[in-house]
Amino acid sequence: MSSAPFDFAPLLPAGLPPAAVRWTGRVKHDFTGGNNDADALPLDGLIAAADAVLRREGRTLATYGLNSGPQGYRRLREFLVAKLKADAGIACTADDILITSGSLQALDLVNATLLARGDTVIIEQDCYQGSINRLTRLGVTPVGIPLDRDGMRVDALSAALDDLKRKGVRPKYIYTIPTVQNPTGTILPVERRRELLRLSAAHGVPIFEDDCYSDLVWSGQRPPALYAMSEHGGVIHIGSFSKSIAPALRVGYIVAPWDAMSRMLALKTDGGTGALEQIVLTEYCARHFFKHVPALRRSLRAKLETLMEALREHFGAAAEFHDPKGGIFLWVKLPDGVDTMKLYQPALAAGVAINPGPEWSVNKGESRSRMRLCFASPTHEEIHQGVATLAEVCRREFGVAAPGARIERAR
Ligand SMILES: Cc1ncc(COP(=O)(O)O)c(C=O)c1O
């Protein structure tokens, strides 16, 4: 006797996001997502670290939280205290840090602590899709601030804050990715950081600083974090090991004053971030982090060179971009006639996955002909082949990127 499959549909509460689609495998030329460079993954070091730390401390896995309490593995937080002091100028203690399951959980905890349906927040106009989607889902209105080659335009931020004040709206936070912005790859200079902090204090709006890519500045020199520069303490800082070591480890963190931290801690009800990841990561990082990251940056920079070269070769003047100051993405402008939301499917059918601009922006009109390309994950050869194929699709679908474009541009 065969029975009909159980029907969950009538049980689903209102307001769920659309159903997920099944994963059908990675495409041949994948320029999407925030995946890292597999060849640059420090596999031998991680294997050795796993072996050493499990032999030494493995039995602490028998306790929730590794005998370190709910904020995460103490040695990892101590590593972060030293790291954040050395490169971001942050003076904090292990008690100011909460280890999270990737910085996505950090985003969720900050949002759950501060946001309610109907609230307003300020974000960079072109921004991380994961952050934009969370706000949409929560029923929060994002006010987008335009960027230039130095990141968020603080003059526009000032005008937006004044405008909201006139309307009686106090935004809940100013969310920014100031150090290698996603998707533009810009870095906010120190002067703008000062002005941003001044505006935050003047308007009583905290700053939510997402420093996910700050280890990947090509020069190795990053400006101090907003958290470090703040005098009023109204900054929540989040970071991640996804981009410096490996995204699949799912280890991120929050640095926050106790007032905010104690609220977020009360919302972190998952029994602790994965312990194996934390101990292996700590063992590896304590010995190798500061040697590994410059080598990773060199390999990423080489892939970016390949991507920019391939775009010039196959698109010529039809693809415009600024050389980003670090990271794993290139934010590319195609001719106005190209709608990257419509380019997505034919490109995918040809084996090339791109991130269409409107999905990475709150200004859907201005980002219509933009796309975000991740260059970390594909090999040099895949980058060349993928860009060549994408250019063919663009020619076929939108009549752009004629083969002679490069020669015209060179003259
Ligand atoms: C700006 C930004 N924040 C946060 C995240 C989340 O990263 P993870 O959860 O892997 O730390 C990403 C991922 O790409 C990102 O680009």
Coordinates of C-alpha atoms and ligand atoms in Angstrom, one line a residue:
M1 CA 0.0 0.0 0.0
S2 CA 1.5 3.3 -1.0
S3 CA 0.7 6.4 1.0
A4 CA 0.7 10.0 -0.3
P5 CA 3.7 12.1 0.9
F6 CA 3.1 14.1 4.1
D7 CA 1.9 17.6 3.2
F8 CA 3.8 20.2 5.3
A9 CA 2.3 23.2 3.4
P10 CA -0.7 23.8 5.7
L11 CA 1.5 23.9 8.7
L12 CA 3.9 26.6 7.5
P13 CA 3.7 29.9 9.3
A14 CA 3.2 33.2 7.4
G15 CA 6.3 35.1 6.5
L16 CA 8.7 32.3 5.6
P17 CA 11.2 33.1 2.9
P18 CA 10.7 31.4 -0.5
A19 CA 11.6 27.7 -0.5
A20 CA 15.2 26.9 -1.3
V21 CA 16.1 25.2 -4.6
R22 CA 18.0 22.0 -4.6
W23 CA 21.8 22.2 -5.2
T24 CA 22.7 20.8 -8.5
G25 CA 26.4 21.0 -8.3
R26 CA 28.9 23.8 -9.1
V27 CA 29.0 25.2 -12.6
K28 CA 32.2 25.0 -14.7
H29 CA 33.2 28.6 -14.3
D30 CA 32.0 29.8 -11.0
F31 CA 32.5 33.5 -10.2
T32 CA 29.9 33.7 -7.5
G33 CA 29.9 33.5 -3.7
G34 CA 32.7 34.2 -1.3
N35 CA 34.6 31.0 -1.9
N36 CA 38.4 31.0 -1.3
D37 CA 41.4 29.7 -3.2
A38 CA 41.6 25.9 -2.7
D39 CA 45.3 25.8 -3.6
A40 CA 46.1 28.5 -1.0
L41 CA 44.3 26.6 1.8
P42 CA 46.9 25.6 4.4
L43 CA 45.9 22.0 4.5
D44 CA 49.1 20.4 5.9
G45 CA 49.1 23.0 8.7
L46 CA 45.5 22.3 9.5
I47 CA 46.1 18.5 9.6
A48 CA 49.1 18.9 11.9
A49 CA 47.1 21.3 14.1
A50 CA 44.2 19.0 14.4
D51 CA 46.4 16.1 15.3
A52 CA 48.3 18.1 18.0
V53 CA 45.4 19.8 19.6
L54 CA 43.2 16.7 19.7
R55 CA 45.9 14.7 21.4
R56 CA 46.6 17.5 23.9
E57 CA 43.0 18.8 24.7
G58 CA 40.6 16.5 22.9
R59 CA 38.8 15.4 26.0
T60 CA 37.4 18.9 26.6
L61 CA 35.1 18.0 23.7
A62 CA 33.1 16.2 26.4
T63 CA 31.9 19.6 27.6
Y64 CA 29.6 22.2 25.9
G65 CA 31.9 25.2 25.3
L66 CA 35.2 23.4 25.9
N67 CA 35.5 24.5 29.5
S68 CA 35.7 28.1 28.2
G69 CA 32.2 29.4 28.8
P70 CA 29.5 30.5 26.3
Q71 CA 31.7 33.1 24.6
G72 CA 33.9 30.6 22.8
Y73 CA 37.2 28.8 23.2
R74 CA 39.4 31.0 25.4
R75 CA 42.7 30.5 23.5
L76 CA 41.0 31.6 20.3
R77 CA 39.6 34.7 21.9
E78 CA 43.1 35.4 23.3
F79 CA 44.6 35.0 19.8
L80 CA 42.1 37.5 18.6
V81 CA 42.9 40.0 21.3
A82 CA 46.5 40.0 20.1
K83 CA 45.6 40.0 16.4
L84 CA 43.1 42.8 16.6
K85 CA 45.5 44.9 18.6
A86 CA 48.4 44.3 16.1
D87 CA 46.5 44.9 12.9
A88 CA 43.3 46.8 13.7
G89 CA 44.4 48.8 16.7
I90 CA 41.6 47.4 18.8
A91 CA 42.3 47.3 22.6
C92 CA 40.0 44.7 24.0
T93 CA 40.0 41.7 26.3
A94 CA 38.9 38.1 25.7
D95 CA 35.6 39.0 27.6
D96 CA 34.7 41.5 24.9
I97 CA 34.8 38.8 22.2
L98 CA 32.1 36.3 21.3
I99 CA 33.0 33.5 18.9
T100 CA 30.2 32.8 16.4
S101 CA 29.3 30.3 13.7
G102 CA 30.7 32.4 10.9
S103 CA 30.1 36.1 10.8
L104 CA 26.7 35.4 9.4
Q105 CA 25.6 34.4 12.9
A106 CA 27.2 37.6 14.1
L107 CA 25.0 39.5 11.7
D108 CA 21.9 37.6 13.0
L109 CA 22.8 38.3 16.6
V110 CA 23.4 42.0 16.1
N111 CA 20.2 42.3 14.1
A112 CA 18.1 40.2 16.7
T113 CA 19.5 42.5 19.4
L114 CA 18.7 45.8 17.8
L115 CA 16.1 45.5 15.1
A116 CA 12.3 45.3 15.0
R117 CA 10.0 45.2 12.0
G118 CA 9.5 48.8 10.7
D119 CA 12.9 50.0 11.8
T120 CA 15.3 51.9 9.5
V121 CA 19.1 51.3 9.2
I122 CA 21.8 52.9 7.1
I123 CA 23.9 50.8 4.8
E124 CA 26.3 51.3 1.9
Q125 CA 24.3 51.5 -1.3
D126 CA 26.2 48.6 -3.0
C127 CA 26.4 46.1 -0.2
Y128 CA 26.8 42.4 0.8
Q129 CA 23.7 40.5 -0.4
G130 CA 23.6 38.5 2.9
S131 CA 23.1 41.7 4.8
I132 CA 20.5 43.2 2.5
N133 CA 18.4 40.0 2.4
R134 CA 18.4 39.8 6.2
L135 CA 17.0 43.3 6.4
T136 CA 14.3 42.6 3.8
R137 CA 13.3 39.5 5.7
L138 CA 13.1 41.4 9.0
G139 CA 11.0 44.1 7.5
V140 CA 13.6 46.8 8.1
T141 CA 14.1 49.7 5.7
P142 CA 17.7 50.1 4.5
V143 CA 18.7 53.6 3.4
G144 CA 21.6 53.3 0.9
I145 CA 24.5 55.7 1.0
P146 CA 26.4 56.0 -2.3
L147 CA 30.1 55.0 -2.4
D148 CA 33.0 56.5 -4.4
R149 CA 36.5 55.1 -4.8
D150 CA 37.1 55.8 -1.0
G151 CA 34.1 53.9 0.2
M152 CA 31.0 55.3 1.8
R153 CA 30.5 59.0 1.0
V154 CA 30.3 60.7 4.4
D155 CA 28.8 63.9 2.9
A156 CA 25.9 61.8 1.7
L157 CA 25.7 60.0 5.0
S158 CA 25.5 63.4 6.8
A159 CA 22.6 64.5 4.5
A160 CA 20.8 61.2 5.0
L161 CA 21.0 61.4 8.8
D162 CA 19.8 65.0 8.7
D163 CA 16.9 64.0 6.4
L164 CA 15.9 61.1 8.7
K165 CA 16.1 63.4 11.7
R166 CA 13.7 65.8 10.0
K167 CA 11.3 63.0 9.5
G168 CA 11.6 61.9 13.1
V169 CA 13.4 58.6 12.3
R170 CA 16.4 57.4 14.3
P171 CA 18.1 54.7 12.4
K172 CA 19.2 51.7 14.5
Y173 CA 22.7 51.5 13.1
I174 CA 25.0 52.5 10.3
Y175 CA 26.2 49.2 8.8
T176 CA 29.5 49.5 6.9
I177 CA 32.2 47.3 5.5
P178 CA 34.9 49.9 5.7
T179 CA 38.0 47.8 5.0
V180 CA 37.7 46.2 1.6
Q181 CA 34.1 46.7 1.0
N182 CA 31.9 44.0 -0.6
P183 CA 31.4 44.4 -3.6
T184 CA 33.4 47.5 -4.4
G185 CA 36.7 46.6 -2.8
T186 CA 37.2 50.1 -1.5
I187 CA 38.9 51.1 1.8
L188 CA 37.5 54.0 3.9
P189 CA 40.4 56.4 4.7
V190 CA 41.1 57.5 8.2
E191 CA 39.7 61.0 7.7
R192 CA 36.4 59.6 6.6
R193 CA 36.4 57.1 9.5
R194 CA 36.8 60.1 11.9
E195 CA 33.9 61.9 10.2
L196 CA 31.7 58.8 10.3
L197 CA 32.4 58.4 14.0
R198 CA 31.6 62.1 14.6
L199 CA 28.3 61.8 12.7
S200 CA 27.5 58.6 14.7
A201 CA 28.0 60.4 18.0
A202 CA 26.2 63.5 16.9
H203 CA 23.1 61.6 15.8
G204 CA 23.2 58.9 18.5
V205 CA 23.3 56.1 15.9
P206 CA 25.8 53.2 16.6
I207 CA 28.1 51.9 13.9
F208 CA 28.0 48.2 12.9
E209 CA 31.4 47.5 11.4
D210 CA 31.8 44.4 9.3
D211 CA 35.5 43.6 8.9
C212 CA 35.2 40.3 7.0
Y213 CA 37.8 41.1 4.4
S214 CA 40.3 43.2 6.4
D215 CA 43.0 40.6 6.3
L216 CA 43.1 40.8 2.5
V217 CA 44.4 44.3 1.9
W218 CA 47.1 44.0 -0.8
S219 CA 49.5 46.3 1.0
G220 CA 49.1 44.5 4.3
Q221 CA 48.5 47.9 5.9
R222 CA 44.9 48.6 7.0
P223 CA 43.6 51.7 8.7
P224 CA 42.6 51.3 12.3
A225 CA 39.2 49.8 12.8
L226 CA 36.3 52.1 13.6
Y227 CA 35.9 50.2 16.9
A228 CA 39.5 51.2 17.8
M229 CA 39.0 54.8 16.8
S230 CA 35.7 55.3 18.6
E231 CA 35.6 57.4 21.7
H232 CA 31.9 56.9 22.5
G233 CA 32.0 53.1 22.5
G234 CA 29.0 52.9 20.1
V235 CA 30.6 50.5 17.6
I236 CA 29.9 46.8 17.2
H237 CA 32.7 45.0 15.3
I238 CA 32.4 41.7 13.6
G239 CA 35.0 39.6 11.7
S240 CA 35.6 36.2 10.3
F241 CA 38.2 33.5 9.5
S242 CA 36.3 32.6 6.3
K243 CA 38.3 34.8 4.1
S244 CA 41.7 34.4 5.7
I245 CA 41.6 30.6 6.4
A246 CA 38.5 28.8 5.1
P247 CA 34.8 29.6 4.8
A248 CA 33.6 26.0 5.5
L249 CA 35.1 26.2 9.0
R250 CA 32.3 28.6 10.0
V251 CA 34.2 30.6 12.6
G252 CA 33.5 34.3 13.1
Y253 CA 33.4 36.7 16.0
I254 CA 31.9 39.8 17.5
V255 CA 33.7 42.5 19.5
A256 CA 31.3 44.6 21.5
P257 CA 30.8 46.5 24.8
W258 CA 29.3 44.3 27.5
D259 CA 25.9 46.2 27.3
A260 CA 25.4 44.9 23.8
M261 CA 27.4 41.7 24.3
S262 CA 25.3 40.5 27.2
R263 CA 22.2 40.9 25.0
M264 CA 23.6 39.0 22.1
L265 CA 24.9 36.3 24.3
A266 CA 21.4 35.7 25.7
L267 CA 20.3 35.2 22.1
K268 CA 23.0 32.7 21.1
T269 CA 21.2 29.6 22.0
D270 CA 23.0 27.0 19.9
G271 CA 25.0 25.4 22.6
G272 CA 28.2 27.0 21.3
T273 CA 30.1 27.4 18.1
G274 CA 31.6 24.2 16.6
A275 CA 34.4 23.2 19.0
L276 CA 36.5 21.2 16.6
E277 CA 36.8 24.2 14.3
Q278 CA 37.7 26.5 17.1
I279 CA 40.5 24.4 18.6
V280 CA 42.0 23.4 15.2
L281 CA 41.9 27.0 14.0
T282 CA 43.5 28.3 17.2
E283 CA 46.3 25.7 17.1
Y284 CA 47.0 26.6 13.4
C285 CA 46.7 30.4 13.8
A286 CA 48.9 30.7 16.9
R287 CA 51.8 29.4 14.8
H288 CA 51.1 30.2 11.2
F289 CA 48.4 33.0 10.7
F290 CA 50.8 35.9 10.2
K291 CA 52.9 33.9 7.6
H292 CA 49.9 32.3 5.8
V293 CA 47.9 35.5 5.2
P294 CA 50.6 37.4 3.1
A295 CA 51.0 34.3 1.0
L296 CA 47.2 34.0 0.5
R297 CA 47.1 37.7 -0.5
R298 CA 49.8 37.2 -3.1
S299 CA 47.9 34.3 -4.7
L300 CA 44.7 36.3 -4.7
R301 CA 46.3 39.3 -6.2
A302 CA 47.7 37.2 -9.0
K303 CA 44.2 35.9 -9.7
L304 CA 42.8 39.4 -9.8
E305 CA 45.5 40.3 -12.3
T306 CA 44.4 37.4 -14.4
L307 CA 40.8 38.4 -14.2
M308 CA 41.5 42.1 -15.1
E309 CA 43.7 40.9 -18.0
A310 CA 41.0 38.5 -19.3
L311 CA 38.3 41.2 -19.1
R312 CA 40.4 43.7 -21.0
E313 CA 41.1 41.0 -23.6
H314 CA 37.6 39.7 -24.1
F315 CA 35.4 42.7 -23.3
G316 CA 37.8 45.6 -24.1
A317 CA 36.3 49.0 -23.2
A318 CA 32.9 47.4 -22.5
A319 CA 33.9 46.2 -19.1
E320 CA 34.8 49.0 -16.6
F321 CA 36.2 48.5 -13.2
H322 CA 38.6 49.9 -10.6
D323 CA 41.5 47.9 -9.4
P324 CA 40.2 46.9 -5.8
K325 CA 42.5 47.5 -2.8
G326 CA 42.1 43.9 -1.7
G327 CA 39.6 41.1 -1.2
I328 CA 38.2 38.5 -3.6
F329 CA 35.7 40.4 -5.8
L330 CA 35.7 42.7 -8.8
W331 CA 32.7 45.0 -9.2
V332 CA 32.3 45.3 -13.0
K333 CA 30.2 47.8 -15.0
L334 CA 29.0 46.6 -18.4
P335 CA 27.4 48.9 -21.0
D336 CA 24.1 50.5 -19.9
G337 CA 22.1 48.2 -22.3
V338 CA 23.1 45.1 -20.4
D339 CA 20.7 43.9 -17.7
T340 CA 22.8 41.5 -15.6
M341 CA 19.7 39.9 -14.1
K342 CA 18.9 38.9 -17.7
L343 CA 22.5 37.9 -18.4
Y344 CA 22.5 35.5 -15.5
Q345 CA 20.5 32.6 -17.0
P346 CA 22.1 32.5 -20.5
A347 CA 25.6 32.8 -18.8
L348 CA 24.7 29.9 -16.5
A349 CA 23.5 27.8 -19.5
A350 CA 26.9 28.4 -21.0
G351 CA 28.6 27.2 -17.8
V352 CA 29.4 30.6 -16.2
A353 CA 27.9 31.8 -12.9
I354 CA 28.0 35.5 -12.1
N355 CA 26.4 37.6 -9.3
P356 CA 24.1 40.2 -11.0
G357 CA 24.6 43.7 -9.6
P358 CA 21.0 44.4 -8.4
E359 CA 21.3 41.5 -5.9
W360 CA 24.3 43.4 -4.3
S361 CA 22.7 46.8 -4.1
V362 CA 19.8 48.7 -2.7
N363 CA 19.8 50.8 -5.8
K364 CA 18.5 48.3 -8.3
G365 CA 18.5 50.8 -11.2
E366 CA 22.1 52.0 -10.9
S367 CA 23.4 48.5 -10.4
R368 CA 21.4 47.0 -13.3
S369 CA 24.4 46.7 -15.7
R370 CA 26.9 45.7 -13.0
M371 CA 28.1 42.3 -11.9
R372 CA 30.2 41.0 -9.1
L373 CA 32.9 38.5 -10.0
C374 CA 34.7 36.4 -7.3
F375 CA 38.2 35.6 -8.5
A376 CA 39.5 33.6 -5.5
S377 CA 38.0 30.2 -6.3
P378 CA 38.4 29.6 -10.0
T379 CA 41.9 28.7 -11.3
H380 CA 43.8 31.1 -13.6
E381 CA 42.8 29.0 -16.6
E382 CA 39.2 28.9 -15.5
I383 CA 39.2 32.6 -15.2
H384 CA 40.4 33.1 -18.7
Q385 CA 38.0 30.5 -20.2
G386 CA 35.1 31.8 -18.1
V387 CA 35.5 35.4 -19.1
A388 CA 35.9 34.4 -22.8
T389 CA 32.6 32.5 -22.6
L390 CA 30.9 35.3 -20.7
A391 CA 32.0 37.8 -23.4
E392 CA 30.5 35.6 -26.1
V393 CA 27.2 35.4 -24.2
C394 CA 27.2 39.2 -23.8
R395 CA 27.8 39.6 -27.5
R396 CA 25.0 37.2 -28.4
E397 CA 22.4 38.4 -25.9
F398 CA 23.1 42.2 -25.8
G399 CA 25.3 42.9 -28.8
V400 CA 28.2 44.3 -26.8
A401 CA 31.9 43.6 -26.4
A402 CA 32.7 43.4 -30.1
P403 CA 36.1 41.7 -30.7
G404 CA 37.7 45.0 -31.8
A405 CA 37.0 46.7 -28.5
R406 CA 40.4 46.1 -27.0
I407 CA 42.2 47.6 -30.0
E408 CA 40.0 50.7 -30.0
R409 CA 40.7 51.2 -26.3
A410 CA 44.5 50.7 -26.8
R411 CA 44.7 53.6 -29.3
Ligands
LIG1 C1 30.6 41.5 4.1 C2 30.4 40.1 4.6 N1 30.0 39.9 5.9 C3 29.8 38.6 6.4 C4 29.9 37.5 5.6 C5 29.7 36.2 6.1 O1 30.8 35.4 6.1 P1 31.0 34.2 7.1 O2 29.7 33.8 7.8 O3 31.6 33.1 6.3 O4 32.0 34.6 8.2 C6 30.3 37.7 4.2 C7 30.5 36.5 3.3 O5 30.8 36.6 2.2 C8 30.6 39.0 3.7 O6 30.9 39.2 2.5

